[in-house]
Short mmCIF file of C-alpha atoms and ligand atoms in Angstrom, two decimals:
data_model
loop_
_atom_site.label_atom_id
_atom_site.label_comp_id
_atom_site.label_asym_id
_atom_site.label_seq_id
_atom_site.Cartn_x
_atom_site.Cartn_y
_atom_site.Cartn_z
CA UNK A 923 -21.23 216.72 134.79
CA UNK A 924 -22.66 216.84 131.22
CA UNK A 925 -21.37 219.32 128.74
CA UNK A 926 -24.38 222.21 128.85
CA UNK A 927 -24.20 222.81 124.59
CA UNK A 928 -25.02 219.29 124.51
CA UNK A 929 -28.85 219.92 125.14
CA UNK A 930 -31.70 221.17 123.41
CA UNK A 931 -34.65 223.13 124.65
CA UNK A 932 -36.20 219.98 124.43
CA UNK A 933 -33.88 217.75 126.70
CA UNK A 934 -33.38 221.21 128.88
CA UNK A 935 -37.57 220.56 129.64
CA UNK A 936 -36.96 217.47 130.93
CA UNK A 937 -34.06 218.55 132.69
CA UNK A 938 -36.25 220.49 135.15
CA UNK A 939 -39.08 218.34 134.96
CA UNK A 940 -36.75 215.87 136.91
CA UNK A 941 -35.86 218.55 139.37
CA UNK A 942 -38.59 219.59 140.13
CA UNK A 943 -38.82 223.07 138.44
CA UNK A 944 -41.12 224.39 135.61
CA UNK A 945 -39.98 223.83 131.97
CA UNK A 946 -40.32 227.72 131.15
CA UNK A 947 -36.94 227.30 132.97
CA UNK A 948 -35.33 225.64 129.74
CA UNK A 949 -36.15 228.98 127.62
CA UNK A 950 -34.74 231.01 130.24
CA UNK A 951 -31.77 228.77 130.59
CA UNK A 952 -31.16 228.88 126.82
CA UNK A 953 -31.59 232.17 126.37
CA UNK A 954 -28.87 233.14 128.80
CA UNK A 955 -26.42 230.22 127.37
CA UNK A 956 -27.47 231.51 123.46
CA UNK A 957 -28.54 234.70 123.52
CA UNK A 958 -26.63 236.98 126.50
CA UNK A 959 -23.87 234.41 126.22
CA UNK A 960 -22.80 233.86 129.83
CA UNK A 961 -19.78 231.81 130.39
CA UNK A 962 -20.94 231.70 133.73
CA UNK A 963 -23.65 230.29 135.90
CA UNK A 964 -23.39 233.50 138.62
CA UNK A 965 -24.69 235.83 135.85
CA UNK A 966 -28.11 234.55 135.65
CA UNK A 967 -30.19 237.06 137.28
CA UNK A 968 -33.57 235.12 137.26
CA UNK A 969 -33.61 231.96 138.72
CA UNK A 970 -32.76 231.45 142.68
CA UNK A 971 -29.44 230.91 144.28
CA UNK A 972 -30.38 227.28 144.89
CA UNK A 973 -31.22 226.70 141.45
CA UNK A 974 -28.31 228.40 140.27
CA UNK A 975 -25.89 226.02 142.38
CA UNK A 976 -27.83 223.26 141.01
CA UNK A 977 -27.85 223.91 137.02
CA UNK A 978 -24.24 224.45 137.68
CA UNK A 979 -23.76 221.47 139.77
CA UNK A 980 -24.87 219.45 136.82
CA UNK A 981 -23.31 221.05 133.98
CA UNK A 982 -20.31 222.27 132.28
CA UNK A 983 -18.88 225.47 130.19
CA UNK A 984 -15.98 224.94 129.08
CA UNK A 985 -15.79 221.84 126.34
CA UNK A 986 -13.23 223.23 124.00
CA UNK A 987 -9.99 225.80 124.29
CA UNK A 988 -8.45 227.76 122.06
CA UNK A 989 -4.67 226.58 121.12
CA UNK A 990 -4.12 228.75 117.81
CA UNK A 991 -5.59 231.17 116.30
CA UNK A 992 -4.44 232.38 112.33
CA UNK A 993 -5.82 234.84 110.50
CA UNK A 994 -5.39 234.91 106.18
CA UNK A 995 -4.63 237.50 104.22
CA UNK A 996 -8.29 237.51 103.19
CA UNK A 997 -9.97 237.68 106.31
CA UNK A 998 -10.55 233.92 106.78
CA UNK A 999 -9.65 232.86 110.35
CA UNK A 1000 -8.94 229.36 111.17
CA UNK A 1001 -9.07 228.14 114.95
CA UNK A 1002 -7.80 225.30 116.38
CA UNK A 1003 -9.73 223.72 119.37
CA UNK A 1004 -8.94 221.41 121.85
CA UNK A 1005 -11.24 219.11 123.52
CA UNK A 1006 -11.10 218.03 127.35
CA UNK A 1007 -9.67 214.56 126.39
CA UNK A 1008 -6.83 216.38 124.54
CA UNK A 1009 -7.89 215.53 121.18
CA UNK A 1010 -7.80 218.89 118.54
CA UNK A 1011 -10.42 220.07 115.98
CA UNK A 1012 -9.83 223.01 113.28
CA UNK A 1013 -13.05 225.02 112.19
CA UNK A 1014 -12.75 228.23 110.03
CA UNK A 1015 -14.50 231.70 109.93
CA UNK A 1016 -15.20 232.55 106.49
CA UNK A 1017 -16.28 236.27 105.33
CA UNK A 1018 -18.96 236.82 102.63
CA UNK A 1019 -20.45 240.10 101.19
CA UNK A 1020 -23.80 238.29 102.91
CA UNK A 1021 -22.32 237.79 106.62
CA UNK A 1022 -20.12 235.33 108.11
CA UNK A 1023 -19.90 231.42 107.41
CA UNK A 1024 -18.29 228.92 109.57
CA UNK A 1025 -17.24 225.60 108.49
CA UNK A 1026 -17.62 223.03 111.39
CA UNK A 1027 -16.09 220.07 111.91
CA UNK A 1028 -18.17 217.08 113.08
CA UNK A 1029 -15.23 214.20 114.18
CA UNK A 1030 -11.50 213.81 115.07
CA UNK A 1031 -9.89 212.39 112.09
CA UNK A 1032 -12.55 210.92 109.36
CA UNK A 1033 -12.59 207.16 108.13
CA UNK A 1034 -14.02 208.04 104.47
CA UNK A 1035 -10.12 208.47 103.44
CA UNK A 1036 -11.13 210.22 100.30
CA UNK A 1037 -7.83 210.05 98.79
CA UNK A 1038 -7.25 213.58 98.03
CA UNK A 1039 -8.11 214.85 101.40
CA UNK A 1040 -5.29 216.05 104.25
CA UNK A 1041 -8.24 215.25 106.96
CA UNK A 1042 -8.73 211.50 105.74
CA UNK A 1043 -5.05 210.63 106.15
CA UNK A 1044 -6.36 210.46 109.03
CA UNK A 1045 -8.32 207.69 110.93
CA UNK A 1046 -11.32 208.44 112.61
CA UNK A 1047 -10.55 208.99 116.31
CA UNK A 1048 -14.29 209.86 117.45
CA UNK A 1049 -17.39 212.12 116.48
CA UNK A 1050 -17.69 214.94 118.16
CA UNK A 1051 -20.77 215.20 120.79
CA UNK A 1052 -23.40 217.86 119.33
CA UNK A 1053 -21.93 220.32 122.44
CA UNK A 1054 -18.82 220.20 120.73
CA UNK A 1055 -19.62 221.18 117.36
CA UNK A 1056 -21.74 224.15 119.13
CA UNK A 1057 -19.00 225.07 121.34
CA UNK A 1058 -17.19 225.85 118.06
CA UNK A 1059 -19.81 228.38 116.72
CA UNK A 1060 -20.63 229.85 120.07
CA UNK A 1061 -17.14 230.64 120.29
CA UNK A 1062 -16.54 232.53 117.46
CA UNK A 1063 -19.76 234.12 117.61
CA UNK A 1064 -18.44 235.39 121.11
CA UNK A 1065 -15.25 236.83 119.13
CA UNK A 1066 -18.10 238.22 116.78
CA UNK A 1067 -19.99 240.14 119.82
CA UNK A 1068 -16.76 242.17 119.69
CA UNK A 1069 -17.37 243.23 116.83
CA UNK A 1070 -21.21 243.63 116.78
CA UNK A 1071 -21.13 241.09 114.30
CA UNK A 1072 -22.93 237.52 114.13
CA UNK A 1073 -22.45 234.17 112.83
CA UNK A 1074 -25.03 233.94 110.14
CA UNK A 1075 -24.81 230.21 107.61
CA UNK A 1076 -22.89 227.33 108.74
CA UNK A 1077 -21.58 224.63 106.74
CA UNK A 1078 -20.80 221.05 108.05
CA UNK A 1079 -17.77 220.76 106.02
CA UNK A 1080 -14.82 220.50 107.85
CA UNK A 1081 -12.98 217.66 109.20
CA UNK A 1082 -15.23 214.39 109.03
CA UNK A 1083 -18.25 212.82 107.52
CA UNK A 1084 -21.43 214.15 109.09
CA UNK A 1085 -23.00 211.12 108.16
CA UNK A 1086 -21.28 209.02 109.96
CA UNK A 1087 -21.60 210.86 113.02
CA UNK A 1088 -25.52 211.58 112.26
CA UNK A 1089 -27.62 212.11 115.49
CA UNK A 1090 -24.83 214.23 116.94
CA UNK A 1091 -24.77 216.52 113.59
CA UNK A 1092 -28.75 216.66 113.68
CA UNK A 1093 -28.56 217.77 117.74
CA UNK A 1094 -26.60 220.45 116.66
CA UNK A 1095 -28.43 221.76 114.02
CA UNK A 1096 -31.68 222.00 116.06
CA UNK A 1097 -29.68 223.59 118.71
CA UNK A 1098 -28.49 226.55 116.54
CA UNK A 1099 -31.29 226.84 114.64
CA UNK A 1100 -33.59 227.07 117.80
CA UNK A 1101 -34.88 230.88 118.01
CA UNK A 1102 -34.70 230.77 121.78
CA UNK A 1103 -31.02 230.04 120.50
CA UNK A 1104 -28.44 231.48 117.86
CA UNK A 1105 -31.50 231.31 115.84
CA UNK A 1106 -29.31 230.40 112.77
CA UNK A 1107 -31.80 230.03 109.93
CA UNK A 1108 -31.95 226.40 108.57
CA UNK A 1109 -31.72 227.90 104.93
CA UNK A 1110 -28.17 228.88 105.95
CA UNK A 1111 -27.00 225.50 107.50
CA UNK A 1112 -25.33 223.29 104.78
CA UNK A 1113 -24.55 219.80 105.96
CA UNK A 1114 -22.43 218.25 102.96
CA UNK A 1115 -21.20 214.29 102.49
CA UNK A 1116 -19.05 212.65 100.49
CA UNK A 1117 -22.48 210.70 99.35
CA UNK A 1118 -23.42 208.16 101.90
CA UNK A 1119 -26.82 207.09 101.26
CA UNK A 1120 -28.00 205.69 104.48
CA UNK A 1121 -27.71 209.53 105.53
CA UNK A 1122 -29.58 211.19 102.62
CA UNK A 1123 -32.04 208.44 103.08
CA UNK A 1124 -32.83 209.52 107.41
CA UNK A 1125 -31.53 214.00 106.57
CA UNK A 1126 -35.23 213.68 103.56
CA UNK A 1127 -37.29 212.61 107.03
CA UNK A 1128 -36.06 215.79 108.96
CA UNK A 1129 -38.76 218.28 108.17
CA UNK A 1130 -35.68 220.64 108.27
CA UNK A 1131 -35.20 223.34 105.34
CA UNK A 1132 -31.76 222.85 105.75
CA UNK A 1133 -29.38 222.31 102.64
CA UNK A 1134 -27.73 219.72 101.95
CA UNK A 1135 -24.31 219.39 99.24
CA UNK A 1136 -22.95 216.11 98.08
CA UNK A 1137 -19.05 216.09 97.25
CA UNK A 1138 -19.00 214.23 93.59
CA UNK A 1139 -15.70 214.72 91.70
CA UNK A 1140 -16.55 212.12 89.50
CA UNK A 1141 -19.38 211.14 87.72
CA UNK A 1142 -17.63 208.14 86.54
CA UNK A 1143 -17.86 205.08 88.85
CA UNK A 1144 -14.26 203.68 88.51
CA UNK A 1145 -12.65 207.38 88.72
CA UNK A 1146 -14.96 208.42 91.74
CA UNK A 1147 -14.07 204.95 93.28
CA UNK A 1148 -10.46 205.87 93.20
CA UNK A 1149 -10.57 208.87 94.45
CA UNK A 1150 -13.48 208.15 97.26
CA UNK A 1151 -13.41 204.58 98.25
CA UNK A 1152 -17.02 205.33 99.83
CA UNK A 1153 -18.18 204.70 96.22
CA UNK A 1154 -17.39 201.25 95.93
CA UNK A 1155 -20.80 201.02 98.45
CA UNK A 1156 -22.37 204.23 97.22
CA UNK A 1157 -22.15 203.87 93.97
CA UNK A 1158 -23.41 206.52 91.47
CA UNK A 1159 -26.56 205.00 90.12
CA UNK A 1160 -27.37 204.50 93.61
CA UNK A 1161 -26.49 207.71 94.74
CA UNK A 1162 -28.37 209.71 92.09
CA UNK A 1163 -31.74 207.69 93.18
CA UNK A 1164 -31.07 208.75 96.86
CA UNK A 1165 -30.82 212.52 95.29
CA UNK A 1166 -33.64 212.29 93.18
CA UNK A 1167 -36.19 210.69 96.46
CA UNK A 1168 -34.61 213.21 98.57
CA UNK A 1169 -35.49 216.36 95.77
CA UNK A 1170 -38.92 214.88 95.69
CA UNK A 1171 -39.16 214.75 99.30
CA UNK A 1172 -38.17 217.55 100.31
CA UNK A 1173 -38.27 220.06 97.74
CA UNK A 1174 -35.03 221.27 98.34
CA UNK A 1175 -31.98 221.87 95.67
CA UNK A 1176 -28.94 219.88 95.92
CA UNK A 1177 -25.45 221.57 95.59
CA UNK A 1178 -22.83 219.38 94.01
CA UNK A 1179 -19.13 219.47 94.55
CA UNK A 1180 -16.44 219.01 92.26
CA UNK A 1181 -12.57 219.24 92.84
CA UNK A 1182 -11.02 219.45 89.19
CA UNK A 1183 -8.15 217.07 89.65
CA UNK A 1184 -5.30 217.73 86.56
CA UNK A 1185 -5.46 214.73 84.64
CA UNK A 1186 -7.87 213.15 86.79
CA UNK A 1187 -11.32 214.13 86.28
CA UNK A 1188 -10.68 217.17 83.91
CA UNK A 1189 -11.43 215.98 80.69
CA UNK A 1190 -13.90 216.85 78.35
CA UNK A 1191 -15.54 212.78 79.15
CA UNK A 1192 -15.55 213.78 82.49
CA UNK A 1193 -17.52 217.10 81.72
CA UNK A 1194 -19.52 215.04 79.78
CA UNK A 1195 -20.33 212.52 82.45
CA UNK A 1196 -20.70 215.04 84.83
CA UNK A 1197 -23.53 217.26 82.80
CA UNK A 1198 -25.46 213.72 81.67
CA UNK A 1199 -25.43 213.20 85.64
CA UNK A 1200 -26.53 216.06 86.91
CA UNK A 1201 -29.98 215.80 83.86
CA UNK A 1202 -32.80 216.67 85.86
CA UNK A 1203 -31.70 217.39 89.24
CA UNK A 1204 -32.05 220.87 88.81
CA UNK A 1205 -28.49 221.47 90.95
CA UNK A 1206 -25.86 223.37 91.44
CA UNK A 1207 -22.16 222.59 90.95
CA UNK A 1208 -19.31 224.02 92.51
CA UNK A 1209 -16.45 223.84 91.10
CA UNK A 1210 -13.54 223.62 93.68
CA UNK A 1211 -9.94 224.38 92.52
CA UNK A 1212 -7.72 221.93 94.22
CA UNK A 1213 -5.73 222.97 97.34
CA UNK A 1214 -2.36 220.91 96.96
CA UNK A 1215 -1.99 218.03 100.25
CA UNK A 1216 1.21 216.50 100.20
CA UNK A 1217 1.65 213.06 100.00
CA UNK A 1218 -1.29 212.71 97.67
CA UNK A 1219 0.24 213.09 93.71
CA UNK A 1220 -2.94 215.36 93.20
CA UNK A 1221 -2.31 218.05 91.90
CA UNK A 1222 -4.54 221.24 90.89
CA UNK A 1223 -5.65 222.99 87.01
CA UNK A 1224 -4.80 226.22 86.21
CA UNK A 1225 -7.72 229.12 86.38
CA UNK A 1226 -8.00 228.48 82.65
CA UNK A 1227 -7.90 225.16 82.67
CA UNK A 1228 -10.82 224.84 84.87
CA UNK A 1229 -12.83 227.77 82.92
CA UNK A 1230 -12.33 225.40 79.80
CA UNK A 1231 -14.17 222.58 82.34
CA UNK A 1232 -16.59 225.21 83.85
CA UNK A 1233 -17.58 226.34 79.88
CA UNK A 1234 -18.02 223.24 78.52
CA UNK A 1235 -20.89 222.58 81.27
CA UNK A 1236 -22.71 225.57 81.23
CA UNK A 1237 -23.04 224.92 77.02
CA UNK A 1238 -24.96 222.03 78.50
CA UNK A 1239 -26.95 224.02 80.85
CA UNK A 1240 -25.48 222.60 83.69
CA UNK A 1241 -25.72 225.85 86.93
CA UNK A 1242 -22.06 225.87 87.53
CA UNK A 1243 -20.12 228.22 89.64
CA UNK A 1244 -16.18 228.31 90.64
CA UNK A 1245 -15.98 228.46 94.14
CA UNK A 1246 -13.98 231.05 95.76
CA UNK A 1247 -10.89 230.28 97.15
CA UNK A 1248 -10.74 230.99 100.98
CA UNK A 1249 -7.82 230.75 103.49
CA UNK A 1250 -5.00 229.26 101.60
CA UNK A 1251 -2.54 230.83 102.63
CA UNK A 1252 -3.08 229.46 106.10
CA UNK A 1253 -3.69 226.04 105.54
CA UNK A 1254 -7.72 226.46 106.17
CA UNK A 1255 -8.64 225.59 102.78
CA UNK A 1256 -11.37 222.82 101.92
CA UNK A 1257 -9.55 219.75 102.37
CA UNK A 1258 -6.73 220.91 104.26
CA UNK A 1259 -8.00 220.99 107.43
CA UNK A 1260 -6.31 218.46 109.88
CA UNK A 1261 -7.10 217.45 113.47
CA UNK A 1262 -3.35 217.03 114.28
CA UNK A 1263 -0.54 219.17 113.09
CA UNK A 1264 2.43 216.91 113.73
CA UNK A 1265 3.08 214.13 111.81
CA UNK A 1266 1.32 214.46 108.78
CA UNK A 1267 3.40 215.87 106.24
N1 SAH B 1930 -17.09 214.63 104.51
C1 SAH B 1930 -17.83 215.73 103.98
C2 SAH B 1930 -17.42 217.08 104.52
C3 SAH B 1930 -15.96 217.37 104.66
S1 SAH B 1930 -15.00 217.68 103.21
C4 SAH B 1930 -17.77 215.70 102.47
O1 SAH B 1930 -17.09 214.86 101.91
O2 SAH B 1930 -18.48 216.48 101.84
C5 SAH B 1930 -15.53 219.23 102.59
C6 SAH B 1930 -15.28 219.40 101.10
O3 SAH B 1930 -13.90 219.68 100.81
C7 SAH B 1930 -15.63 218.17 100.29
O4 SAH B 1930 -16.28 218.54 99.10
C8 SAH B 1930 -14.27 217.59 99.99
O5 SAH B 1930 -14.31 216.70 98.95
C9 SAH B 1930 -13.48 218.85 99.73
N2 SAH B 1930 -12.04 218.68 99.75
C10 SAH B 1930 -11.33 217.76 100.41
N3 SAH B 1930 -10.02 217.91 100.18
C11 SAH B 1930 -9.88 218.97 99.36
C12 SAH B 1930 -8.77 219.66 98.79
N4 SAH B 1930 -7.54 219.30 99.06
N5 SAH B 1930 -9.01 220.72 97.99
C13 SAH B 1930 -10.30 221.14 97.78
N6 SAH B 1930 -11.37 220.55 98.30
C14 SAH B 1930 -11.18 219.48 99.08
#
């Protein structure tokens, strides 16, 4: 029995191709799974019995279950899945003046082991299939039909590299974005990476007018390789060439992300480095306060610390923002995000 978020219109064509049926079936089929959001094969109301037994002899609901369920002072909700083999994923439900985010995770665990990171103390279990990641939205948006509300941007940016786990992420995007579907617009999808080049390279062929972010946090090779070890292979000259064809390719701006580290990448060299990097890439840069992980001796600026950071590079004309804090208060922070609870602390 295969996992039924798994496919897209295009794989649900073939799917009745090979029984037999007509592949207007696939739209229908979607549309009940996307758009009336059955959890349940008896509710479909135009296709017969026997096809009905069929579809649901073949495929599956239920790929992830809701184990806990915390709600911030804010508004941001975090949720914590688990999957039929047991293993647990965290996404979070972010609230915007312009609609609803959620931040998806894409494995179980993450091998990138970006030093300041509570999800990369953590080895890389698996990816996640595409169904899985979708299961995530679709639930929430179901919590959101409560509300007459809707999921409306996504962000790949919770627990793994989406890189790494790159056919899967791409499955899912087309699924969401499919209008037959959630019909999330592509323009509010963000798939960001910790800057593996490989990915940037294959995400520029996409056709997609999806965004993409690239977590930085150091334009200086030996800081950046301390903190990400994926930049001892990715290294910034490289990266920055992989930005630039990608720009060029695609027409599409590039968010940057920063984590001010005290004493790490905070000075006024690395502000420097930073604003010489980002020369004509036309980008964005988000400045990310640091949510405190134990274990890691990182350790956040002050507001006014960072503003000193966040001045100096818009003197240089850098397009710099500080990002909004979301969630802290409940552990659903960037970076905090973990696929186990026990054990890690
Ligand atoms: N692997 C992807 C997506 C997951 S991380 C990536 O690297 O982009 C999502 C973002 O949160 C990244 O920018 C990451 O560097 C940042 N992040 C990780 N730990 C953090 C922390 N403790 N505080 C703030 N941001 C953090």
């Amino acid at each position: 029995m295969k996992n039924i978020y798994d496919l897209d219109l295009c794989d649900f064509e073939k799917y009745f191709e090979s029984i037999n049926e007509k592949k207007y079936r696939a739209k229908q089929l979607f549309e009940w799974i996307y758009q009336k959001r059955i959890n349940d094969f008896s509710k479909i109301s135009n296709m017969s019995k026997s096809l009905i037994d069929k579809v649901s002899s073949d495929f599956i609901f239920d790929v992830i279950s809701l184990k806990e369920k915390q709600e911030s002072a804010d508004g941001t909700i975090k949720y914590l899945f688990e999957l039929n083999d047991g293993n647990l994923v965290e996404t979070v439900q972010m609230k915007y003046d312009y609609g609803n985010s959620v931040c998806v995770s894409s494995q179980v665990g993450c091998n990138m082991s970006c030093r300041f990171c509570a999800s990369g103390q953590l080895t890389k279990k698996r990816d996640l299939t595409s169904g899985e990641m979708v299961a995530q939205i679709v639930y929430i948006q179901q919590e959101l039909d409560l509300l007459e509300d809707r999921v409306s941007h996504i962000v790949v940016m919770g627990i793994g590299e989406p890189f790494d786990n790159y056919d899967n992420v791409m499955q899912f995007v087309r699924i969401v974005n499919n209008p037959h579907s959630l019909a999330i617009g592509a323009r509010h999808i963000t798939i960001s990476t910790c800057g593996l080049i490989e990915g940037i390279k294959k995400y520029q062929e996409e056709n997609l007018q999806t965004n993409l972010a690239i977590s930085l946090h150091s334009a200086i090779d030996s800081t950046r390789s301390s903190l990400m070890p994926v930049n001892k292979s990715n290294d910034l000259k490289n990266l920055k060439q992989a930005i630039k064809n990608y720009i060029k390719k695609t027409n599409r701006r590039v968010t940057f992300e920063y984590i001010v580290l005290k004493g790490v990448n905070d000075s006024k060299k690395d502000a420097k480095a930073l604003a010489d990097y980002l020369k004509g890439l036309n980008a964005y840069i988000n400045l990310i306060p640091y949510n405190d992980v134990a274990n890691t001796g990182y350790k956040s600026i002050s507001r006014d610390e960072c503003y000193k950071f966040y001045s100096y590079l818009k003197e240089h004309n850098v397009n710099v923002t500080i990002r909004k804090e979301f969630g802290s208060d409940i552990d659903a922070a960037c970076g905090q995000l973990r696929s186990k609870r026990e054990g890690c602390d």
